């Protein structure tokens, strides 16, 4: 088993890794920035080291600083969590070359899957459906326009090395095509260090379904599916497991495709295959996330499997601790992402000191966060400040439990999206499962209008 791990992340992600490591008897080293010096993990980890100033590029994205710290602190492994360097194959390669264990797939697998065009070509070889698209690198404006006409509008411009909902733009006609391509290139360069983009057909109103897999190099196991269609600007805000609104036949196809992808790519560790599913249950491979997912907790809730612990086991060459036939679904789980944004002001990010905090609890209710009364929400990092995860016997009971959990949650001093999330849980289409990736876009004004109506007097989060 790994003896000592450097946790190359922050916030609730870093705490989740810390908890699993401690329960396995693994020593932990936390890294933090000048603005994060009061983060709980700084006090909870066995050791903590400041690795830079406040900007991510100087700290959590600083490969040299992270690896040097790991070596100096006597670590034998680095866990990247999600975001930051978790899908950066150059970082994974540097970790490997310095004799450390990268808790994730091999760097060459990350490289193949992080390159969306290489991944799409692999899917074609495996006869797994993909969305029609084309590389536009090196093409002139007229050639790009011709390709998009052949694909047919609307189209989607995507970063070749993107992920997490960034580096993506929908184009409905040719008028703004070149302008939006240039904007996407700039965003891709800023977010991923590479400005290459490609175009593909935009699938209208699909569901976003993903399959969690685990592989130890010998066996590949799926942990069923997650429903991730509730998104704003391609960023998930509510996730569920399992999905009751697609057929058992389609589920089996998605499981088989995911296992096939993992086996053929020599995948090792935890990963997620993401698919778009249209109204006729045609499915299309979208991407493979070669890391832990933000929403992994809903899968843990219905299976009872600690995915992070399995990551540690696999990275320690101990193999997965169970077989496929051991994995069962128990109940239904929902996760909401609590963001420091103001839905009543076009979701503008909010920052400042948390002056009061009340968190939910109770049976099968998890509040995962690193915030506390007095903590400072910084402008330097992602707006997600917490996750609430609930589980119950049925989807409707889980929805009712999530409503109760949000009612118990009061965060003062900053704005949050709690009221927006709460209003969604009363939406009739959401209750009926009539959801797709355009749900928020179509219903946003109605949901915002309903915030005051359904929130009554539950604290100040709805303001």
Coordinates of C-alpha atoms in Angstrom, one line a residue:
X1 CA 0.0 0.0 0.0
X2 CA 1.1 3.6 -0.7
X3 CA 2.7 5.0 2.4
X4 CA 2.5 8.8 2.0
X5 CA 0.5 10.9 -0.5
X6 CA 0.7 14.5 -1.6
X7 CA -2.8 15.8 -2.3
X8 CA -2.5 18.2 -5.2
X9 CA -5.8 19.9 -4.8
X10 CA -7.9 22.1 -2.5
X11 CA -11.3 22.5 -1.0
X12 CA -13.8 19.6 -0.6
X13 CA -11.9 17.5 -3.2
X14 CA -8.7 17.6 -1.1
X15 CA -10.7 16.7 2.1
X16 CA -12.4 13.7 0.4
X17 CA -9.0 12.3 -0.6
X18 CA -7.6 13.0 2.9
X19 CA -10.4 11.1 4.6
X20 CA -10.0 8.0 2.4
X21 CA -6.2 8.1 2.8
X22 CA -6.4 8.4 6.6
X23 CA -8.8 5.5 6.8
X24 CA -6.3 3.4 4.9
X25 CA -3.5 4.4 7.2
X26 CA -1.8 6.5 4.5
X27 CA 0.1 9.7 5.6
X28 CA -1.0 12.9 4.0
X29 CA 0.7 16.0 2.8
X30 CA -1.5 19.0 1.9
X31 CA -0.5 21.9 -0.3
X32 CA -2.0 25.4 -0.1
X33 CA -1.6 28.9 -1.3
X34 CA -1.2 32.2 0.6
X35 CA -4.9 32.8 0.4
X36 CA -5.7 29.2 1.4
X37 CA -3.6 29.1 4.6
X38 CA -6.7 28.7 6.8
X39 CA -8.2 25.9 4.8
X40 CA -9.2 22.9 7.0
X41 CA -6.9 20.5 5.2
X42 CA -3.9 22.6 6.3
X43 CA -4.8 21.6 9.9
X44 CA -6.1 18.1 9.2
X45 CA -3.3 16.7 7.1
X46 CA -0.2 15.2 8.7
X47 CA 1.9 17.9 7.0
X48 CA 1.1 21.0 5.0
X49 CA 3.3 23.1 2.7
X50 CA 2.7 26.4 1.0
X51 CA 3.5 26.0 -2.7
X52 CA 2.9 29.5 -4.1
X53 CA 0.8 32.6 -4.4
X54 CA -2.9 32.8 -5.0
X55 CA -3.1 32.3 -8.7
X56 CA -3.5 28.6 -9.7
X57 CA -0.7 28.9 -12.3
X58 CA 1.7 29.7 -9.5
X59 CA 0.5 26.9 -7.2
X60 CA -2.0 24.2 -7.9
X61 CA -0.9 24.2 -11.6
X62 CA 2.8 24.5 -10.8
X63 CA 4.1 21.0 -11.8
X64 CA 7.7 21.6 -10.6
X65 CA 6.6 22.9 -7.2
X66 CA 4.2 20.0 -6.6
X67 CA 6.7 17.3 -7.6
X68 CA 9.6 18.9 -5.7
X69 CA 7.4 19.2 -2.6
X70 CA 6.3 15.5 -2.9
X71 CA 9.9 14.4 -3.1
X72 CA 11.2 16.6 -0.3
X73 CA 8.4 15.4 2.0
X74 CA 9.1 11.8 1.3
X75 CA 5.9 11.0 -0.5
X76 CA 5.6 8.0 -2.8
X77 CA 2.4 9.1 -4.6
X78 CA 0.5 12.2 -5.7
X79 CA -3.3 12.3 -5.9
X80 CA -4.5 15.0 -8.3
X81 CA -8.2 14.9 -7.4
X82 CA -10.3 16.6 -10.2
X83 CA -9.7 19.9 -12.0
X84 CA -6.3 21.5 -12.0
X85 CA -3.7 19.0 -13.2
X86 CA -5.8 15.8 -12.9
X87 CA -6.0 15.3 -16.7
X88 CA -2.7 16.9 -17.6
X89 CA -0.6 14.1 -19.2
X90 CA 2.6 16.1 -18.9
X91 CA 2.1 16.3 -15.2
X92 CA 1.4 12.6 -14.9
X93 CA 4.4 11.9 -17.0
X94 CA 6.6 14.1 -14.8
X95 CA 5.3 12.3 -11.7
X96 CA 6.2 8.9 -13.3
X97 CA 9.6 10.1 -14.4
X98 CA 10.5 11.2 -10.9
X99 CA 9.8 7.8 -9.5
X100 CA 6.4 8.7 -7.9
X101 CA 3.1 7.0 -8.3
X102 CA 0.4 9.0 -10.1
X103 CA -2.9 8.0 -8.7
X104 CA -4.7 7.8 -12.0
X105 CA -4.2 6.2 -15.4
X106 CA -0.8 6.1 -17.1
X107 CA 0.2 9.3 -18.8
X108 CA -0.1 7.9 -22.3
X109 CA -3.7 6.9 -21.6
X110 CA -4.4 10.4 -20.3
X111 CA -2.8 11.9 -23.4
X112 CA -4.9 9.8 -25.8
X113 CA -8.2 10.5 -24.0
X114 CA -7.6 14.2 -23.3
X115 CA -7.1 14.6 -27.0
X116 CA -10.8 14.6 -28.2
X117 CA -9.9 13.9 -31.8
X118 CA -7.7 10.9 -30.9
X119 CA -10.4 9.6 -28.6
X120 CA -13.1 10.0 -31.3
X121 CA -10.9 8.0 -33.8
X122 CA -10.5 5.2 -31.2
X123 CA -14.3 5.1 -30.8
X124 CA -14.7 4.6 -34.5
X125 CA -12.2 1.7 -34.4
X126 CA -14.3 0.2 -31.6
X127 CA -17.6 0.8 -33.5
X128 CA -18.9 3.0 -30.8
X129 CA -21.1 5.9 -32.1
X130 CA -19.7 9.4 -32.1
X131 CA -21.1 12.7 -33.1
X132 CA -20.2 13.8 -36.7
X133 CA -17.4 16.3 -36.6
X134 CA -14.1 17.5 -38.1
X135 CA -10.7 19.0 -37.2
X136 CA -10.3 22.5 -38.5
X137 CA -6.6 23.1 -37.7
X138 CA -4.8 24.8 -40.5
X139 CA -7.9 25.4 -42.6
X140 CA -8.8 28.8 -44.1
X141 CA -12.1 30.6 -43.2
X142 CA -13.9 29.4 -46.4
X143 CA -12.9 25.7 -45.8
X144 CA -14.2 25.9 -42.2
X145 CA -17.5 27.4 -43.4
X146 CA -17.8 24.6 -46.0
X147 CA -17.2 21.9 -43.4
X148 CA -19.8 23.4 -41.1
X149 CA -22.4 23.5 -43.9
X150 CA -21.8 19.8 -44.6
X151 CA -22.2 18.9 -40.9
X152 CA -25.3 21.1 -40.7
X153 CA -26.2 23.7 -38.1
X154 CA -26.4 24.0 -35.2
X155 CA -22.8 23.0 -34.5
X156 CA -20.6 22.9 -31.5
X157 CA -17.1 24.3 -31.3
X158 CA -15.0 22.4 -28.8
X159 CA -11.5 22.6 -27.5
X160 CA -9.4 19.6 -28.6
X161 CA -8.0 19.2 -25.1
X162 CA -10.9 20.7 -23.1
X163 CA -13.1 19.4 -20.4
X164 CA -15.3 20.4 -17.5
X165 CA -17.7 22.4 -19.7
X166 CA -15.0 24.9 -20.7
X167 CA -13.9 25.6 -24.3
X168 CA -17.3 24.9 -25.8
X169 CA -19.7 27.1 -27.9
X170 CA -22.8 26.5 -29.8
X171 CA -23.2 28.1 -33.2
X172 CA -26.7 28.3 -34.8
X173 CA -25.7 29.8 -38.2
X174 CA -22.7 31.0 -40.2
X175 CA -23.0 34.7 -39.2
X176 CA -21.0 34.4 -36.0
X177 CA -19.1 31.2 -36.8
X178 CA -15.6 32.7 -37.2
X179 CA -16.0 35.1 -34.3
X180 CA -17.1 32.3 -31.9
X181 CA -14.2 30.1 -33.1
X182 CA -11.7 32.8 -32.2
X183 CA -13.3 33.2 -28.8
X184 CA -13.3 29.5 -28.1
X185 CA -9.6 29.3 -29.2
X186 CA -8.7 32.1 -26.7
X187 CA -10.7 30.3 -23.9
X188 CA -9.0 27.0 -24.8
X189 CA -5.5 28.6 -24.6
X190 CA -6.3 30.2 -21.2
X191 CA -7.8 27.1 -19.7
X192 CA -5.8 24.2 -21.2
X193 CA -2.7 25.8 -22.7
X194 CA -3.6 24.8 -26.2
X195 CA -5.9 26.7 -28.6
X196 CA -6.8 23.9 -31.0
X197 CA -10.5 23.5 -31.6
X198 CA -12.7 21.3 -33.7
X199 CA -16.3 21.3 -34.8
X200 CA -19.1 18.7 -34.5
X201 CA -22.8 18.4 -34.9
X202 CA -24.8 19.8 -32.0
X203 CA -27.2 17.1 -30.7
X204 CA -30.5 18.8 -29.9
X205 CA -31.9 18.3 -26.4
X206 CA -30.0 15.1 -25.4
X207 CA -29.6 13.5 -22.0
X208 CA -26.1 13.5 -20.6
X209 CA -25.5 10.0 -19.2
X210 CA -22.1 8.8 -17.8
X211 CA -20.8 5.5 -16.7
X212 CA -18.4 5.1 -13.8
X213 CA -15.7 2.5 -14.3
X214 CA -12.8 1.0 -12.3
X215 CA -9.9 -0.9 -13.8
X216 CA -6.9 -2.5 -12.2
X217 CA -5.3 -3.6 -15.5
X218 CA -6.7 -7.1 -15.2
X219 CA -10.5 -6.5 -14.7
X220 CA -12.7 -3.7 -15.6
X221 CA -15.9 -3.1 -13.6
X222 CA -18.7 -0.6 -14.1
X223 CA -20.5 1.0 -11.2
X224 CA -23.7 1.8 -13.2
X225 CA -24.7 5.2 -14.6
X226 CA -25.3 8.7 -13.5
X227 CA -27.9 11.2 -14.9
X228 CA -26.0 14.5 -15.4
X229 CA -28.3 16.4 -17.8
X230 CA -29.0 19.4 -15.4
X231 CA -26.4 21.8 -16.6
X232 CA -25.8 25.5 -16.9
X233 CA -23.3 26.6 -19.5
X234 CA -22.2 23.0 -19.9
X235 CA -21.4 22.8 -16.2
X236 CA -23.3 20.2 -14.2
X237 CA -25.3 21.5 -11.2
X238 CA -27.5 18.5 -10.2
X239 CA -26.5 14.8 -10.7
X240 CA -28.4 11.6 -9.9
X241 CA -27.8 7.9 -9.8
X242 CA -29.2 5.7 -11.2
X243 CA -31.2 7.1 -14.2
X244 CA -34.8 5.8 -14.4
X245 CA -35.6 7.4 -17.7
X246 CA -33.6 5.3 -20.2
X247 CA -34.2 1.7 -21.0
X248 CA -32.4 -1.3 -19.5
X249 CA -31.3 -2.2 -23.0
X250 CA -29.6 1.2 -23.5
X251 CA -28.0 0.9 -20.1
X252 CA -26.4 -2.4 -21.0
X253 CA -25.1 -0.9 -24.2
X254 CA -23.5 2.0 -22.3
X255 CA -22.0 -0.4 -19.8
X256 CA -20.6 -2.6 -22.5
X257 CA -19.2 0.4 -24.5
X258 CA -17.5 1.8 -21.4
X259 CA -15.9 -1.5 -20.5
X260 CA -14.8 -1.9 -24.1
X261 CA -13.2 1.5 -24.1
X262 CA -11.3 0.9 -20.9
X263 CA -10.0 -2.4 -22.0
X264 CA -8.9 -1.3 -25.4
X265 CA -7.2 1.8 -24.1
X266 CA -5.4 -0.1 -21.3
X267 CA -7.0 2.0 -18.7
X268 CA -6.1 1.8 -15.1
X269 CA -7.8 3.5 -12.2
X270 CA -11.2 5.3 -11.9
X271 CA -12.6 6.9 -15.0
X272 CA -15.9 8.0 -16.5
X273 CA -17.3 7.5 -20.0
X274 CA -19.7 10.3 -21.0
X275 CA -22.4 9.9 -23.5
X276 CA -25.2 11.9 -25.2
X277 CA -28.5 10.1 -25.6
X278 CA -31.2 11.5 -28.0
X279 CA -34.9 11.1 -27.7
X280 CA -34.8 7.9 -29.8
X281 CA -32.2 6.4 -27.4
X282 CA -29.4 6.7 -30.0
X283 CA -26.2 7.2 -28.0
X284 CA -22.9 9.0 -28.8
X285 CA -19.6 8.9 -27.0
X286 CA -18.7 12.4 -25.9
X287 CA -15.5 12.0 -23.9
X288 CA -13.7 10.0 -21.2
X289 CA -12.7 11.8 -18.0
X290 CA -9.5 10.1 -16.8
X291 CA -10.0 11.2 -13.2
X292 CA -12.2 11.3 -10.2
X293 CA -15.5 13.1 -10.9
X294 CA -17.1 15.8 -8.8
X295 CA -20.3 13.7 -8.8
X296 CA -18.6 10.4 -7.8
X297 CA -20.4 10.6 -4.4
X298 CA -23.8 9.7 -5.9
X299 CA -22.3 6.4 -7.2
X300 CA -20.7 5.8 -3.8
X301 CA -24.1 6.3 -2.2
X302 CA -26.0 3.7 -4.2
X303 CA -23.2 1.1 -4.4
X304 CA -21.5 1.5 -0.9
X305 CA -18.1 1.6 -2.7
X306 CA -15.5 4.2 -1.7
X307 CA -14.1 5.1 -5.1
X308 CA -11.1 7.0 -3.8
X309 CA -10.1 4.0 -1.6
X310 CA -10.2 1.9 -4.7
X311 CA -8.0 4.4 -6.5
X312 CA -5.4 4.0 -3.7
X313 CA -5.7 0.1 -3.9
X314 CA -5.2 0.1 -7.7
X315 CA -2.3 2.5 -7.6
X316 CA -0.7 0.3 -4.9
X317 CA -1.1 -2.8 -7.2
X318 CA -3.5 -4.4 -4.8
X319 CA -6.3 -4.6 -7.4
X320 CA -10.0 -3.9 -7.1
X321 CA -11.5 -5.3 -3.9
X322 CA -14.7 -6.7 -5.4
X323 CA -16.1 -8.3 -8.5
X324 CA -18.7 -7.1 -11.0
X325 CA -21.4 -9.4 -9.5
X326 CA -20.8 -7.8 -6.1
X327 CA -21.9 -4.4 -7.3
X328 CA -25.6 -3.7 -6.6
X329 CA -27.8 -0.6 -6.7
X330 CA -29.4 0.3 -3.4
X331 CA -31.8 3.2 -3.6
X332 CA -31.5 6.6 -5.4
X333 CA -29.0 9.4 -4.8
X334 CA -29.0 13.1 -5.8
X335 CA -26.2 15.6 -5.5
X336 CA -26.5 19.4 -5.9
X337 CA -23.5 21.7 -6.4
X338 CA -23.6 24.7 -4.1
X339 CA -22.0 27.6 -6.0
X340 CA -21.1 31.1 -4.8
X341 CA -23.1 32.8 -7.4
X342 CA -26.2 35.1 -7.5
X343 CA -29.0 33.6 -9.7
X344 CA -30.9 36.9 -9.5
X345 CA -28.0 38.8 -11.0
X346 CA -27.2 36.5 -14.0
X347 CA -25.2 34.1 -11.7
X348 CA -22.4 36.6 -11.1
X349 CA -19.7 35.1 -8.8
X350 CA -19.8 36.1 -5.2
X351 CA -16.9 36.4 -2.8
X352 CA -16.3 37.5 0.8
X353 CA -16.4 36.1 4.4
X354 CA -19.0 33.6 5.5
X355 CA -20.5 35.2 8.6
X356 CA -22.9 32.3 9.5
X357 CA -23.1 28.7 8.5
X358 CA -25.6 26.0 9.2
X359 CA -25.1 22.7 7.4
X360 CA -27.6 19.8 6.9
X361 CA -27.3 16.4 8.5
X362 CA -29.4 13.4 9.1
X363 CA -29.7 9.9 7.7
X364 CA -27.9 9.5 4.4
X365 CA -27.3 13.2 4.1
X366 CA -23.7 14.4 3.2
X367 CA -22.5 18.0 3.2
X368 CA -19.0 18.0 1.6
X369 CA -17.1 21.3 1.8
X370 CA -14.2 23.0 3.3
X371 CA -16.1 26.2 4.3
X372 CA -16.8 27.3 7.9
X373 CA -18.0 30.4 9.7
X374 CA -15.2 33.0 9.1
X375 CA -13.8 31.4 6.0
X376 CA -13.1 33.6 3.1
X377 CA -14.5 32.8 -0.4
X378 CA -11.8 33.9 -2.8
X379 CA -12.1 35.3 -6.3
X380 CA -9.1 33.1 -7.4
X381 CA -10.8 29.7 -7.7
X382 CA -13.9 27.9 -9.0
X383 CA -17.3 29.1 -7.6
X384 CA -18.3 25.7 -6.3
X385 CA -18.0 25.8 -2.5
X386 CA -19.9 22.7 -1.4
X387 CA -21.9 19.6 -2.4
X388 CA -25.0 18.2 -0.8
X389 CA -25.6 14.5 -1.4
X390 CA -28.6 12.5 -0.2
X391 CA -29.8 9.0 -0.7
X392 CA -33.2 7.4 -0.2
X393 CA -35.3 4.4 -1.3
X394 CA -36.8 6.1 -4.3
X395 CA -36.1 9.1 -6.5
X396 CA -39.1 11.0 -5.1
X397 CA -38.0 10.3 -1.6
X398 CA -34.5 11.4 -2.4
X399 CA -35.9 14.7 -3.9
X400 CA -37.9 15.3 -0.7
X401 CA -34.8 14.6 1.4
X402 CA -32.8 17.0 -0.7
X403 CA -35.4 19.7 -0.3
X404 CA -35.2 19.2 3.5
X405 CA -31.4 19.3 3.4
X406 CA -31.4 22.6 1.5
X407 CA -33.9 24.0 3.9
X408 CA -31.4 23.2 6.7
X409 CA -28.5 24.9 4.9
X410 CA -27.9 28.6 5.6
X411 CA -24.8 30.3 4.3
X412 CA -24.6 34.1 5.1
X413 CA -22.1 36.7 4.0
X414 CA -22.1 35.6 0.3
X415 CA -24.6 34.8 -2.4
X416 CA -25.3 31.2 -3.4
X417 CA -27.4 29.3 -5.8
X418 CA -29.2 27.3 -3.1
X419 CA -32.6 29.0 -3.8
X420 CA -32.2 28.2 -7.5
X421 CA -31.5 24.5 -6.7
X422 CA -34.4 24.4 -4.3
X423 CA -36.8 25.8 -6.9
X424 CA -35.7 23.1 -9.5
X425 CA -36.7 20.4 -7.0
X426 CA -40.3 21.6 -7.3
X427 CA -40.4 21.9 -11.1
X428 CA -43.0 19.5 -12.6
X429 CA -40.8 18.5 -15.5
X430 CA -37.9 17.8 -13.2
X431 CA -40.1 15.6 -11.0
X432 CA -41.3 13.7 -14.0
X433 CA -37.8 13.2 -15.4
X434 CA -38.5 15.3 -18.5
X435 CA -35.0 16.7 -18.5
X436 CA -32.1 17.2 -21.0
X437 CA -29.1 19.4 -21.3
X438 CA -31.3 22.3 -22.4
X439 CA -33.5 22.2 -19.3
X440 CA -31.9 25.1 -17.4
X441 CA -31.7 27.2 -20.5
X442 CA -35.4 26.7 -21.2
X443 CA -36.6 27.1 -17.7
X444 CA -34.1 29.5 -16.1
X445 CA -36.5 32.5 -16.0
X446 CA -39.3 30.4 -14.6
X447 CA -37.1 28.9 -11.9
X448 CA -35.7 32.3 -10.9
X449 CA -39.3 33.6 -10.7
X450 CA -40.3 30.7 -8.5
X451 CA -37.3 31.1 -6.0
X452 CA -39.2 33.5 -3.7
X453 CA -42.5 31.6 -4.1
X454 CA -41.1 28.2 -3.0
X455 CA -38.4 29.3 -0.6
X456 CA -40.8 30.8 2.0
X457 CA -38.6 31.9 4.9
X458 CA -35.7 29.4 4.9
X459 CA -32.8 31.6 6.0
X460 CA -31.2 34.1 3.6
X461 CA -30.0 31.8 0.9
X462 CA -32.8 32.6 -1.5
X463 CA -32.0 36.3 -1.7

